[in-house]
Structure formats: structure tokens, C-alpha cells
PDB file of C-alpha atoms and ligand atoms in Angstrom:
ATOM      1  CA  MET A  59     -16.838  10.569  19.408  1.00 87.00           C
ATOM      2  CA  ARG A  60     -17.415   7.491  17.313  1.00 97.00           C
ATOM      3  CA  VAL A  61     -14.737   7.420  14.601  1.00 98.00           C
ATOM      4  CA  ALA A  62     -14.918   5.124  11.565  1.00 98.00           C
ATOM      5  CA  VAL A  63     -11.686   4.070   9.877  1.00 98.00           C
ATOM      6  CA  ILE A  64     -12.019   3.390   6.152  1.00 98.00           C
ATOM      7  CA  THR A  65      -9.466   2.540   3.535  1.00 98.00           C
ATOM      8  CA  ASP A  66      -9.406   1.444  -0.058  1.00 98.00           C
ATOM      9  CA  SER A  67      -8.627  -2.147  -1.006  1.00 98.00           C
ATOM     10  CA  THR A  68      -5.015  -1.444  -2.001  1.00 98.00           C
ATOM     11  CA  ALA A  69      -3.941  -1.374   1.657  1.00 98.00           C
ATOM     12  CA  TYR A  70      -4.457  -5.169   1.369  1.00 98.00           C
ATOM     13  CA  ILE A  71      -5.407  -5.658   4.987  1.00 98.00           C
ATOM     14  CA  PRO A  72      -6.457  -9.273   5.474  1.00 95.00           C
ATOM     15  CA  ASP A  73     -10.170  -9.867   6.229  1.00 94.00           C
ATOM     16  CA  SER A  74      -9.441 -11.180   9.708  1.00 94.00           C
ATOM     17  CA  TYR A  75      -7.686  -7.912  10.706  1.00 94.00           C
ATOM     18  CA  ARG A  76     -10.409  -5.811   9.122  1.00 97.00           C
ATOM     19  CA  GLU A  77     -12.998  -7.606  11.204  1.00 97.00           C
ATOM     20  CA  GLU A  78     -11.016  -7.621  14.424  1.00 97.00           C
ATOM     21  CA  LYS A  79     -10.109  -3.930  14.169  1.00 97.00           C
ATOM     22  CA  ASN A  80     -13.393  -2.753  12.675  1.00 98.00           C
ATOM     23  CA  ILE A  81     -11.800  -1.382   9.495  1.00 98.00           C
ATOM     24  CA  HIS A  82     -14.116  -0.507   6.601  1.00 98.00           C
ATOM     25  CA  MET A  83     -13.029  -0.922   3.001  1.00 98.00           C
ATOM     26  CA  VAL A  84     -13.998   0.348  -0.456  1.00 98.00           C
ATOM     27  CA  PRO A  85     -12.594  -1.730  -3.335  1.00 98.00           C
ATOM     28  CA  LEU A  86     -10.843  -0.649  -6.512  1.00 98.00           C
ATOM     29  CA  ASN A  87     -11.536  -2.619  -9.691  1.00 98.00           C
ATOM     30  CA  VAL A  88      -9.491  -4.794 -11.980  1.00 98.00           C
ATOM     31  CA  VAL A  89     -10.567  -5.799 -15.486  1.00 98.00           C
ATOM     32  CA  ILE A  90      -9.168  -9.048 -16.896  1.00 97.00           C
ATOM     33  CA  GLY A  91     -10.288  -9.883 -20.421  1.00 93.00           C
ATOM     34  CA  ASN A  92     -14.012  -9.058 -20.502  1.00 93.00           C
ATOM     35  CA  ASP A  93     -14.563  -9.419 -16.779  1.00 95.00           C
ATOM     36  CA  SER A  94     -14.481  -6.707 -14.149  1.00 97.00           C
ATOM     37  CA  TYR A  95     -13.823  -7.570 -10.489  1.00 98.00           C
ATOM     38  CA  GLN A  96     -13.846  -5.675  -7.207  1.00 98.00           C
ATOM     39  CA  GLU A  97     -10.542  -6.763  -5.705  1.00 98.00           C
ATOM     40  CA  GLU A  98     -10.516  -8.382  -2.280  1.00 97.00           C
ATOM     41  CA  ILE A  99     -14.256  -9.075  -2.829  1.00 97.00           C
ATOM     42  CA  ASP A 100     -14.820 -10.967  -6.073  1.00 96.00           C
ATOM     43  CA  ILE A 101     -11.229 -11.915  -6.822  1.00 97.00           C
ATOM     44  CA  SER A 102      -8.407 -13.045  -4.570  1.00 97.00           C
ATOM     45  CA  THR A 103      -4.770 -12.268  -5.201  1.00 97.00           C
ATOM     46  CA  GLU A 104      -4.017 -15.942  -6.027  1.00 96.00           C
ATOM     47  CA  GLU A 105      -6.874 -16.041  -8.573  1.00 97.00           C
ATOM     48  CA  PHE A 106      -5.639 -12.799 -10.124  1.00 98.00           C
ATOM     49  CA  TYR A 107      -2.075 -14.002 -10.801  1.00 97.00           C
ATOM     50  CA  GLN A 108      -3.511 -17.262 -12.183  1.00 96.00           C
ATOM     51  CA  LYS A 109      -6.065 -15.533 -14.456  1.00 96.00           C
ATOM     52  CA  VAL A 110      -3.660 -12.989 -15.974  1.00 95.00           C
ATOM     53  CA  ARG A 111      -1.582 -15.889 -17.246  1.00 93.00           C
ATOM     54  CA  GLU A 112      -4.636 -17.275 -19.054  1.00 93.00           C
ATOM     55  CA  VAL A 113      -5.617 -14.156 -21.050  1.00 92.00           C
ATOM     56  CA  GLU A 114      -3.742 -12.345 -23.777  1.00 90.00           C
ATOM     57  CA  ASP A 115      -4.641  -8.751 -22.928  1.00 92.00           C
ATOM     58  CA  PHE A 116      -3.040  -7.017 -19.985  1.00 94.00           C
ATOM     59  CA  PRO A 117      -5.378  -6.275 -17.090  1.00 97.00           C
ATOM     60  CA  LYS A 118      -6.578  -2.732 -16.383  1.00 97.00           C
ATOM     61  CA  THR A 119      -7.609  -0.990 -13.174  1.00 98.00           C
ATOM     62  CA  SER A 120     -10.045   1.700 -12.090  1.00 98.00           C
ATOM     63  CA  GLN A 121     -10.787   3.656  -8.944  1.00 98.00           C
ATOM     64  CA  PRO A 122     -14.073   3.162  -7.029  1.00 98.00           C
ATOM     65  CA  SER A 123     -16.996   5.187  -8.370  1.00 98.00           C
ATOM     66  CA  ILE A 124     -18.215   8.251  -6.467  1.00 98.00           C
ATOM     67  CA  GLY A 125     -21.553   6.401  -6.141  1.00 98.00           C
ATOM     68  CA  LEU A 126     -19.936   3.496  -4.307  1.00 98.00           C
ATOM     69  CA  ILE A 127     -17.925   5.821  -2.062  1.00 98.00           C
ATOM     70  CA  THR A 128     -20.914   7.978  -1.054  1.00 98.00           C
ATOM     71  CA  GLU A 129     -23.066   4.871  -0.500  1.00 98.00           C
ATOM     72  CA  LYS A 130     -20.448   3.479   1.906  1.00 98.00           C
ATOM     73  CA  LEU A 131     -20.017   6.818   3.698  1.00 98.00           C
ATOM     74  CA  ASN A 132     -23.764   7.397   4.032  1.00 98.00           C
ATOM     75  CA  GLU A 133     -24.128   3.941   5.531  1.00 98.00           C
ATOM     76  CA  LEU A 134     -21.376   4.697   8.068  1.00 98.00           C
ATOM     77  CA  ALA A 135     -22.910   8.094   8.870  1.00 98.00           C
ATOM     78  CA  LYS A 136     -25.768   6.220  10.608  1.00 98.00           C
ATOM     79  CA  ASP A 137     -23.332   4.898  13.251  1.00 98.00           C
ATOM     80  CA  TYR A 138     -20.392   7.294  13.386  1.00 98.00           C
ATOM     81  CA  ASP A 139     -19.726  11.022  14.010  1.00 98.00           C
ATOM     82  CA  GLN A 140     -16.386  11.193  12.200  1.00 98.00           C
ATOM     83  CA  ALA A 141     -14.591   9.128   9.558  1.00 98.00           C
ATOM     84  CA  ILE A 142     -10.951   8.939   8.523  1.00 98.00           C
ATOM     85  CA  PHE A 143     -10.544   7.717   4.943  1.00 98.00           C
ATOM     86  CA  ILE A 144      -6.993   6.564   4.186  1.00 99.00           C
ATOM     87  CA  THR A 145      -6.271   6.177   0.474  1.00 98.00           C
ATOM     88  CA  LEU A 146      -3.464   5.108  -1.808  1.00 98.00           C
ATOM     89  CA  SER A 147      -1.264   7.890  -3.122  1.00 98.00           C
ATOM     90  CA  SER A 148      -3.085  10.679  -4.951  1.00 98.00           C
ATOM     91  CA  GLY A 149      -0.282  10.729  -7.522  1.00 98.00           C
ATOM     92  CA  ILE A 150      -1.142   7.240  -8.860  1.00 98.00           C
ATOM     93  CA  SER A 151      -4.950   7.101  -8.563  1.00 98.00           C
ATOM     94  CA  GLY A 152      -7.925   9.468  -8.499  1.00 98.00           C
ATOM     95  CA  THR A 153      -9.318   7.705  -5.399  1.00 98.00           C
ATOM     96  CA  PHE A 154      -8.163  10.388  -2.925  1.00 98.00           C
ATOM     97  CA  GLN A 155      -9.695  13.160  -5.039  1.00 98.00           C
ATOM     98  CA  SER A 156     -12.996  11.249  -5.163  1.00 98.00           C
ATOM     99  CA  ILE A 157     -13.092  11.071  -1.357  1.00 98.00           C
ATOM    100  CA  VAL A 158     -12.527  14.838  -1.221  1.00 98.00           C
ATOM    101  CA  THR A 159     -15.433  15.293  -3.661  1.00 97.00           C
ATOM    102  CA  ALA A 160     -17.652  12.875  -1.721  1.00 97.00           C
ATOM    103  CA  GLN A 161     -17.101  14.854   1.512  1.00 94.00           C
ATOM    104  CA  SER A 162     -19.738  17.398   0.550  1.00 93.00           C
ATOM    105  CA  MET A 163     -22.218  14.698  -0.460  1.00 95.00           C
ATOM    106  CA  VAL A 164     -22.500  13.064   2.956  1.00 97.00           C
ATOM    107  CA  GLU A 165     -24.439  14.537   5.849  1.00 95.00           C
ATOM    108  CA  GLY A 166     -24.168  13.878   9.558  1.00 96.00           C
ATOM    109  CA  MET A 167     -20.564  12.662   9.626  1.00 98.00           C
ATOM    110  CA  GLU A 168     -17.359  14.687   9.439  1.00 97.00           C
ATOM    111  CA  ILE A 169     -14.963  13.163   6.890  1.00 98.00           C
ATOM    112  CA  PHE A 170     -11.174  13.426   7.072  1.00 98.00           C
ATOM    113  CA  PRO A 171      -9.468  12.229   3.848  1.00 98.00           C
ATOM    114  CA  PHE A 172      -5.837  11.145   4.351  1.00 98.00           C
ATOM    115  CA  ASP A 173      -3.524  10.729   1.360  1.00 98.00           C
ATOM    116  CA  SER A 174      -1.058   8.000   2.374  1.00 98.00           C
ATOM    117  CA  GLU A 175       1.218   8.996  -0.555  1.00 98.00           C
ATOM    118  CA  ILE A 176       2.050   5.284  -0.823  1.00 98.00           C
ATOM    119  CA  SER A 177       0.052   2.048  -1.097  1.00 98.00           C
ATOM    120  CA  CYS A 178      -0.150  -1.613   0.007  1.00 98.00           C
ATOM    121  CA  MET A 179       0.787  -2.523   3.599  1.00 98.00           C
ATOM    122  CA  ALA A 180       2.766   0.716   3.931  1.00 98.00           C
ATOM    123  CA  GLN A 181      -0.643   2.406   3.557  1.00 98.00           C
ATOM    124  CA  GLY A 182      -1.961  -0.341   5.831  1.00 98.00           C
ATOM    125  CA  PHE A 183       0.370   0.830   8.632  1.00 98.00           C
ATOM    126  CA  TYR A 184      -1.592   4.086   8.803  1.00 98.00           C
ATOM    127  CA  VAL A 185      -4.866   2.190   8.764  1.00 98.00           C
ATOM    128  CA  LEU A 186      -3.890  -0.194  11.563  1.00 98.00           C
ATOM    129  CA  GLU A 187      -2.642   2.646  13.783  1.00 97.00           C
ATOM    130  CA  ALA A 188      -5.787   4.675  13.092  1.00 98.00           C
ATOM    131  CA  ALA A 189      -7.983   1.686  13.913  1.00 98.00           C
ATOM    132  CA  ASP A 190      -6.204   1.076  17.249  1.00 97.00           C
ATOM    133  CA  LEU A 191      -6.545   4.726  18.209  1.00 98.00           C
ATOM    134  CA  ALA A 192     -10.220   4.811  17.199  1.00 98.00           C
ATOM    135  CA  GLN A 193     -10.851   1.692  19.298  1.00 97.00           C
ATOM    136  CA  ASN A 194      -9.168   3.489  22.220  1.00 97.00           C
ATOM    137  CA  GLY A 195     -11.701   6.309  21.878  1.00 97.00           C
ATOM    138  CA  GLU A 196      -9.461   8.983  20.295  1.00 98.00           C
ATOM    139  CA  ASP A 197     -11.124  11.588  18.083  1.00 98.00           C
ATOM    140  CA  ALA A 198     -10.349  12.083  14.384  1.00 98.00           C
ATOM    141  CA  GLN A 199      -8.189  15.181  14.924  1.00 98.00           C
ATOM    142  CA  THR A 200      -5.887  13.287  17.324  1.00 98.00           C
ATOM    143  CA  ILE A 201      -5.699  10.311  14.973  1.00 98.00           C
ATOM    144  CA  MET A 202      -4.908  12.544  11.974  1.00 98.00           C
ATOM    145  CA  SER A 203      -2.028  14.156  13.823  1.00 98.00           C
ATOM    146  CA  ARG A 204      -0.581  10.715  14.666  1.00 98.00           C
ATOM    147  CA  LEU A 205      -0.875   9.759  10.962  1.00 98.00           C
ATOM    148  CA  HIS A 206       1.094  12.859   9.980  1.00 98.00           C
ATOM    149  CA  GLU A 207       3.714  11.945  12.563  1.00 97.00           C
ATOM    150  CA  ILE A 208       4.046   8.437  11.051  1.00 98.00           C
ATOM    151  CA  LYS A 209       4.578   9.999   7.622  1.00 98.00           C
ATOM    152  CA  GLU A 210       7.799  11.568   8.857  1.00 97.00           C
ATOM    153  CA  SER A 211       9.536   8.226   9.323  1.00 97.00           C
ATOM    154  CA  LEU A 212       7.718   6.004   6.834  1.00 98.00           C
ATOM    155  CA  ARG A 213       9.930   4.709   4.021  1.00 98.00           C
ATOM    156  CA  ALA A 214       9.168   2.228   1.253  1.00 98.00           C
ATOM    157  CA  TYR A 215      11.246   0.933  -1.647  1.00 98.00           C
ATOM    158  CA  PHE A 216      10.375  -1.648  -4.244  1.00 98.00           C
ATOM    159  CA  MET A 217      11.610  -3.297  -7.408  1.00 96.00           C
ATOM    160  CA  VAL A 218       9.877  -4.919 -10.333  1.00 94.00           C
ATOM    161  CA  ASP A 219      10.877  -7.791 -12.595  1.00 90.00           C
ATOM    162  CA  ASP A 220       9.671  -6.020 -15.717  1.00 88.00           C
ATOM    163  CA  LEU A 221       9.381  -2.221 -15.928  1.00 88.00           C
ATOM    164  CA  SER A 222       7.023  -2.329 -18.902  1.00 87.00           C
ATOM    165  CA  HIS A 223       3.916  -2.807 -16.689  1.00 92.00           C
ATOM    166  CA  LEU A 224       4.521   0.474 -14.870  1.00 92.00           C
ATOM    167  CA  HIS A 225       5.470   2.224 -18.061  1.00 88.00           C
ATOM    168  CA  ARG A 226       2.351   0.984 -19.916  1.00 90.00           C
ATOM    169  CA  GLY A 227       0.055   2.115 -17.097  1.00 93.00           C
ATOM    170  CA  GLY A 228       1.685   5.562 -17.105  1.00 91.00           C
ATOM    171  CA  ARG A 229       2.618   5.304 -13.427  1.00 93.00           C
ATOM    172  CA  LEU A 230       6.382   5.643 -13.757  1.00 89.00           C
ATOM    173  CA  ASN A 231       7.755   9.152 -13.504  1.00 88.00           C
ATOM    174  CA  GLY A 232      11.287  10.163 -14.286  1.00 79.00           C
ATOM    175  CA  ALA A 233      11.558   7.190 -16.659  1.00 70.00           C
ATOM    176  CA  GLN A 234      13.823   9.205 -19.000  1.00 67.00           C
ATOM    177  CA  ALA A 235      16.613   8.293 -16.604  1.00 63.00           C
ATOM    178  CA  LEU A 236      16.028   4.651 -17.484  1.00 67.00           C
ATOM    179  CA  LEU A 237      15.332   4.959 -21.201  1.00 62.00           C
ATOM    180  CA  GLY A 238      17.417   2.791 -23.463  1.00 56.00           C
ATOM    181  CA  SER A 239      18.052   0.382 -20.633  1.00 61.00           C
ATOM    182  CA  MET A 240      14.451  -0.287 -19.577  1.00 62.00           C
ATOM    183  CA  LEU A 241      14.774  -4.038 -19.793  1.00 60.00           C
ATOM    184  CA  GLN A 242      18.287  -4.360 -18.481  1.00 68.00           C
ATOM    185  CA  VAL A 243      17.978  -2.508 -15.204  1.00 79.00           C
ATOM    186  CA  LYS A 244      16.294  -3.407 -11.936  1.00 85.00           C
ATOM    187  CA  PRO A 245      15.968   0.070 -10.471  1.00 90.00           C
ATOM    188  CA  ILE A 246      14.890   0.599  -6.915  1.00 95.00           C
ATOM    189  CA  LEU A 247      11.693   2.643  -7.030  1.00 96.00           C
ATOM    190  CA  HIS A 248      10.062   4.800  -4.394  1.00 97.00           C
ATOM    191  CA  PHE A 249       7.509   7.590  -4.000  1.00 98.00           C
ATOM    192  CA  GLU A 250       8.426  11.234  -4.164  1.00 97.00           C
ATOM    193  CA  ASP A 251       5.739  13.914  -3.930  1.00 97.00           C
ATOM    194  CA  THR A 252       3.029  11.226  -4.316  1.00 98.00           C
ATOM    195  CA  LYS A 253       4.499   9.776  -7.547  1.00 97.00           C
ATOM    196  CA  ILE A 254       6.674   6.777  -8.379  1.00 96.00           C
ATOM    197  CA  VAL A 255      10.216   7.647  -9.407  1.00 94.00           C
ATOM    198  CA  PRO A 256      13.454   5.683  -9.697  1.00 93.00           C
ATOM    199  CA  TYR A 257      15.509   5.905  -6.506  1.00 95.00           C
ATOM    200  CA  GLU A 258      18.668   4.213  -7.749  1.00 92.00           C
ATOM    201  CA  LYS A 259      19.540   2.529 -10.992  1.00 87.00           C
ATOM    202  CA  ILE A 260      20.804  -0.972 -10.246  1.00 90.00           C
ATOM    203  CA  ARG A 261      21.537  -3.825 -12.642  1.00 86.00           C
ATOM    204  CA  THR A 262      20.593  -7.003 -10.830  1.00 90.00           C
ATOM    205  CA  LYS A 263      17.791  -8.053  -8.531  1.00 90.00           C
ATOM    206  CA  LYS A 264      20.302  -9.383  -5.997  1.00 93.00           C
ATOM    207  CA  LYS A 265      22.067  -6.020  -5.781  1.00 94.00           C
ATOM    208  CA  ALA A 266      18.787  -4.120  -5.659  1.00 94.00           C
ATOM    209  CA  LEU A 267      17.577  -6.233  -2.727  1.00 94.00           C
ATOM    210  CA  LYS A 268      20.898  -5.802  -0.947  1.00 95.00           C
ATOM    211  CA  ARG A 269      20.568  -2.019  -1.324  1.00 96.00           C
ATOM    212  CA  ILE A 270      17.006  -2.066   0.062  1.00 97.00           C
ATOM    213  CA  PHE A 271      18.321  -3.989   3.110  1.00 96.00           C
ATOM    214  CA  GLU A 272      21.036  -1.345   3.561  1.00 97.00           C
ATOM    215  CA  LEU A 273      18.413   1.417   3.520  1.00 98.00           C
ATOM    216  CA  PHE A 274      16.385  -0.525   6.057  1.00 98.00           C
ATOM    217  CA  GLU A 275      19.442  -1.037   8.227  1.00 97.00           C
ATOM    218  CA  GLU A 276      20.003   2.733   8.426  1.00 96.00           C
ATOM    219  CA  ASP A 277      16.842   2.939  10.527  1.00 97.00           C
ATOM    220  CA  ALA A 278      16.794  -0.532  12.112  1.00 97.00           C
ATOM    221  CA  SER A 279      20.336  -0.278  13.472  1.00 96.00           C
ATOM    222  CA  THR A 280      19.384   2.767  15.575  1.00 95.00           C
ATOM    223  CA  GLY A 281      17.584   0.341  17.889  1.00 95.00           C
ATOM    224  CA  VAL A 282      14.258   2.231  17.923  1.00 96.00           C
ATOM    225  CA  PRO A 283      11.140   0.048  17.641  1.00 97.00           C
ATOM    226  CA  ILE A 284      10.272  -0.402  13.976  1.00 98.00           C
ATOM    227  CA  ARG A 285       7.277  -1.907  12.251  1.00 98.00           C
ATOM    228  CA  ALA A 286       8.190  -3.314   8.831  1.00 98.00           C
ATOM    229  CA  THR A 287       6.696  -5.344   6.025  1.00 98.00           C
ATOM    230  CA  VAL A 288       8.073  -7.322   3.106  1.00 98.00           C
ATOM    231  CA  ILE A 289       5.683  -7.029   0.169  1.00 98.00           C
ATOM    232  CA  HIS A 290       5.614  -9.532  -2.681  1.00 98.00           C
ATOM    233  CA  ALA A 291       3.772 -10.181  -5.936  1.00 98.00           C
ATOM    234  CA  ASN A 292       3.237 -13.951  -5.800  1.00 97.00           C
ATOM    235  CA  ARG A 293       6.651 -14.668  -4.241  1.00 97.00           C
ATOM    236  CA  GLU A 294       5.584 -15.614  -0.739  1.00 97.00           C
ATOM    237  CA  ALA A 295       8.433 -18.052   0.005  1.00 98.00           C
ATOM    238  CA  GLU A 296      11.049 -15.460  -0.938  1.00 97.00           C
ATOM    239  CA  ALA A 297       9.329 -12.803   1.184  1.00 98.00           C
ATOM    240  CA  GLU A 298       9.166 -15.204   4.177  1.00 98.00           C
ATOM    241  CA  GLU A 299      12.876 -15.895   3.842  1.00 97.00           C
ATOM    242  CA  ILE A 300      13.664 -12.159   3.879  1.00 97.00           C
ATOM    243  CA  LYS A 301      11.423 -11.670   6.906  1.00 98.00           C
ATOM    244  CA  GLN A 302      13.161 -14.461   8.818  1.00 97.00           C
ATOM    245  CA  GLU A 303      16.604 -13.149   7.990  1.00 96.00           C
ATOM    246  CA  LEU A 304      15.733  -9.632   9.138  1.00 96.00           C
ATOM    247  CA  GLU A 305      14.063 -10.940  12.292  1.00 96.00           C
ATOM    248  CA  THR A 306      17.207 -12.776  13.311  1.00 96.00           C
ATOM    249  CA  ARG A 307      19.299  -9.637  12.756  1.00 96.00           C
ATOM    250  CA  PHE A 308      17.123  -7.036  14.484  1.00 97.00           C
ATOM    251  CA  ASP A 309      15.218  -7.613  17.699  1.00 96.00           C
ATOM    252  CA  ASN A 310      13.690  -4.123  17.639  1.00 97.00           C
ATOM    253  CA  VAL A 311      11.773  -4.885  14.446  1.00 97.00           C
ATOM    254  CA  GLU A 312       8.244  -6.274  14.192  1.00 97.00           C
ATOM    255  CA  ILE A 313       7.985  -7.558  10.651  1.00 98.00           C
ATOM    256  CA  SER A 314       5.174  -8.975   8.526  1.00 97.00           C
ATOM    257  CA  VAL A 315       4.811 -10.413   5.048  1.00 98.00           C
ATOM    258  CA  SER A 316       2.208  -8.723   2.852  1.00 98.00           C
ATOM    259  CA  TYR A 317       1.280  -8.700  -0.811  1.00 98.00           C
ATOM    260  CA  PHE A 318       0.798  -6.679  -3.974  1.00 98.00           C
ATOM    261  CA  GLY A 319      -2.827  -7.553  -4.754  1.00 98.00           C
ATOM    262  CA  PRO A 320      -4.661  -7.423  -8.111  1.00 98.00           C
ATOM    263  CA  VAL A 321      -4.802  -3.636  -8.672  1.00 98.00           C
ATOM    264  CA  ILE A 322      -1.214  -2.917  -7.672  1.00 98.00           C
ATOM    265  CA  GLY A 323      -0.030  -6.198  -9.229  1.00 98.00           C
ATOM    266  CA  THR A 324      -1.501  -5.020 -12.558  1.00 98.00           C
ATOM    267  CA  HIS A 325       0.908  -2.067 -12.536  1.00 98.00           C
ATOM    268  CA  LEU A 326       3.960  -3.793 -11.063  1.00 97.00           C
ATOM    269  CA  GLY A 327       3.747  -7.303 -12.504  1.00 96.00           C
ATOM    270  CA  GLU A 328       4.365 -10.688 -10.905  1.00 96.00           C
ATOM    271  CA  GLY A 329       7.676 -11.136  -9.095  1.00 96.00           C
ATOM    272  CA  SER A 330       7.881  -7.590  -7.708  1.00 97.00           C
ATOM    273  CA  LEU A 331       9.236  -7.216  -4.192  1.00 97.00           C
ATOM    274  CA  GLY A 332       9.318  -4.312  -1.784  1.00 98.00           C
ATOM    275  CA  MET A 333       9.750  -3.249   1.807  1.00 98.00           C
ATOM    276  CA  GLY A 334       8.079  -0.592   3.907  1.00 98.00           C
ATOM    277  CA  TRP A 335       8.721   0.480   7.504  1.00 98.00           C
ATOM    278  CA  TYR A 336       8.295   3.253  10.043  1.00 98.00           C
ATOM    279  CA  LYS A 337       9.555   4.096  13.493  1.00 96.00           C
ATOM    280  CA  LYS A 338       6.984   3.221  16.116  1.00 91.00           C
ATOM    281  CA  SER A 339       8.471   5.567  18.717  1.00 72.00           C
ATOM    282  CA  GLY A 340       6.202   8.481  19.475  1.00 54.00           C
ATOM    283  CA  SER A 341       3.272   6.112  19.079  1.00 43.00           C
ATOM    284  CA  ALA A 342       0.215   7.212  20.982  1.00 36.00           C
ATOM    285  CA  ARG A 343      -0.158   3.620  22.220  1.00 34.00           C
TER     286      ARG A 343
HETATM  287  C1  MYR B 147      -6.425   3.154 -10.326  1.00 63.97           C
HETATM  288  O1  MYR B 147      -6.767   2.643 -11.408  1.00 63.97           O
HETATM  289  O2  MYR B 147      -6.950   4.187  -9.890  1.00 63.97           O
HETATM  290  C2  MYR B 147      -5.337   2.460  -9.506  1.00 63.97           C
HETATM  291  C3  MYR B 147      -3.972   2.706 -10.040  1.00 63.97           C
HETATM  292  C4  MYR B 147      -2.903   2.033  -9.207  1.00 63.97           C
HETATM  293  C5  MYR B 147      -1.493   2.309  -9.691  1.00 63.97           C
HETATM  294  C6  MYR B 147      -0.466   1.480  -8.941  1.00 63.97           C
HETATM  295  C7  MYR B 147       0.958   1.819  -9.277  1.00 63.97           C
HETATM  296  C8  MYR B 147       1.965   1.001  -8.478  1.00 63.97           C
HETATM  297  C9  MYR B 147       2.007   1.309  -7.007  1.00 63.97           C
HETATM  298  C10 MYR B 147       3.143   0.657  -6.269  1.00 63.97           C
HETATM  299  C11 MYR B 147       2.976   0.741  -4.777  1.00 63.97           C
HETATM  300  C12 MYR B 147       4.136   0.232  -3.994  1.00 63.97           C
HETATM  301  C13 MYR B 147       3.969   0.434  -2.517  1.00 63.97           C
HETATM  302  C14 MYR B 147       5.130  -0.021  -1.683  1.00 63.97           C
END
């Protein structure tokens, strides 16, 4: 069985990995001022954070068109028998639903849509595992069951500098809990049933970060092998510092620094920070 692994751009898997691991990608779009860009193709993350400072209007995002998705899948159908399409959470974007719709429009390749129920490198974890398994010759059914197994231990928490971006884009659920104090709090956010909700209401960034480390420690201190990522919106130095600190504390953790790119950065705003991780034990590798 030849299995293609495809994801959308919001997994933010660097080009070099995509090439090395044969990962295919369909981009989401970001509109800044009058210009529309396919992220990770016509605009880099650095350019995005620079450009948004230069225009008055807030950027907007959109999912890939059905046309683009079916074009990509039809192209892959020439070389593959099965395809696993790993998307950002269905509760924050219509991308997953579009893949489900596109399934019936592609012939000659069996398509398995997978809703990561998260985004960014936490979504990327699924993609990287799927790509390794596909390269080892596993079929799509085996890979899908490993992805469901990963979901059981995957956790991700994040915080934003300014809640108004999420609120404006309509991607913050359960915001009533924060009303009246929107600008004063730095809540820890996470995903529940595919949607973003506050996890804990905390007043300062320092305390919020400390709490995220505590949550991480609950899993890391068990000693099982963990793959983790620190995700930042244009705060690379800070993210590197966190990575180094965690690396010195836990030798069972493999940790990377990753980023909130243009589409996710539009909804979170510059300065956001997050962490994602999962237990590697049980890995098919
Ligand atoms: C679209 O226009 O379809 C894309 C909408 C993307 C909404 C993004 C909301 C923030 C997601 C935060 C992910 C944090 C992962 C750790």
C-alpha cells in the first residue's frame, strides 16, 4: 500500500521536514490589507508579523477551497492508494469538513480524514508520526489507529497577550467566564471538544507560564518518553529559553521550538506562547 500523508499549513512543519518525510501540504489563506496570501507559500511567518504592524486593518483568514483540496488529492491519486489527511481542529475551521466533502470527489485513492482537534506543532506531532509509519510501509488503517492512540495522551495549553484577537475572530468559547476582565487576565486556554475554552483564569503571564510547566510536569515526571514543543508567536528567544530549561530538568523529554504562523497568529496575536506534548510510549516505532 502506498500511503500519502497530507496536512494543512497550520501544522507549521518546516519545509525541510516536509521534504525529508514526504509530507504533502495544502495551505490556508491570510488576508492583510488588500492582499491575500497562501501561508507557508507566499508569506513567511516573519513577513506576516512585520506586515500586520504596517496596516491598520486586522488580518483575516480562510480555509483552502474545495477546488484546491480536490486538485491536490487528484494529483496524489496518481501515485498513492490511500491518503491520510490531518487537519486543524474542526471546531475552529471548516477545513476538516471540506476534506470530508472532497472524499467523494476523488477517484482511485481511499481518503482518511483525521481531525487533530488541535493545531500547530501539536497537530504536527500526528503528521510526523503518520509520515514515519507510512515510510515504514504501514497501511492507512494501522496509521489511523496509532493517531487515535496519540490523542489519548496529547495535551496542549496556550496563553495570549491580548484576548481581543480570539474574541474578534469568534474562536473563543466560554468567554462569559472572562467577561468584564478580558484585558486584565491571562487565562490559560486549551481545546475541549474541538473548541477553544479557558482552562484556568490567571492574572499574570508569569503565573500562567508557571502553571503550564506544572501541567507538563505531571506527565514528564512519570519518566515515560515524551515528545514536546514550545510554540511561540514571534518570541523565539523566550521559547528557546523555556526549551533549554525543560531539557535540563527532564531527560525523558525530546523538545522542539515551533511557531504560531500567519493563520493561527491572526487569531492569537503576537506574543502568544504555548506548549504541546504527548507520551511516546506505545509508539509503533
Ligand atoms: C480558518 O479561517 O478556517 C482558520 C481559522 C483558524 C482559527 C485559529 C484559532 C486559534 C488556534 C490556536 C491553536 C493553538 C494550538 C496549540
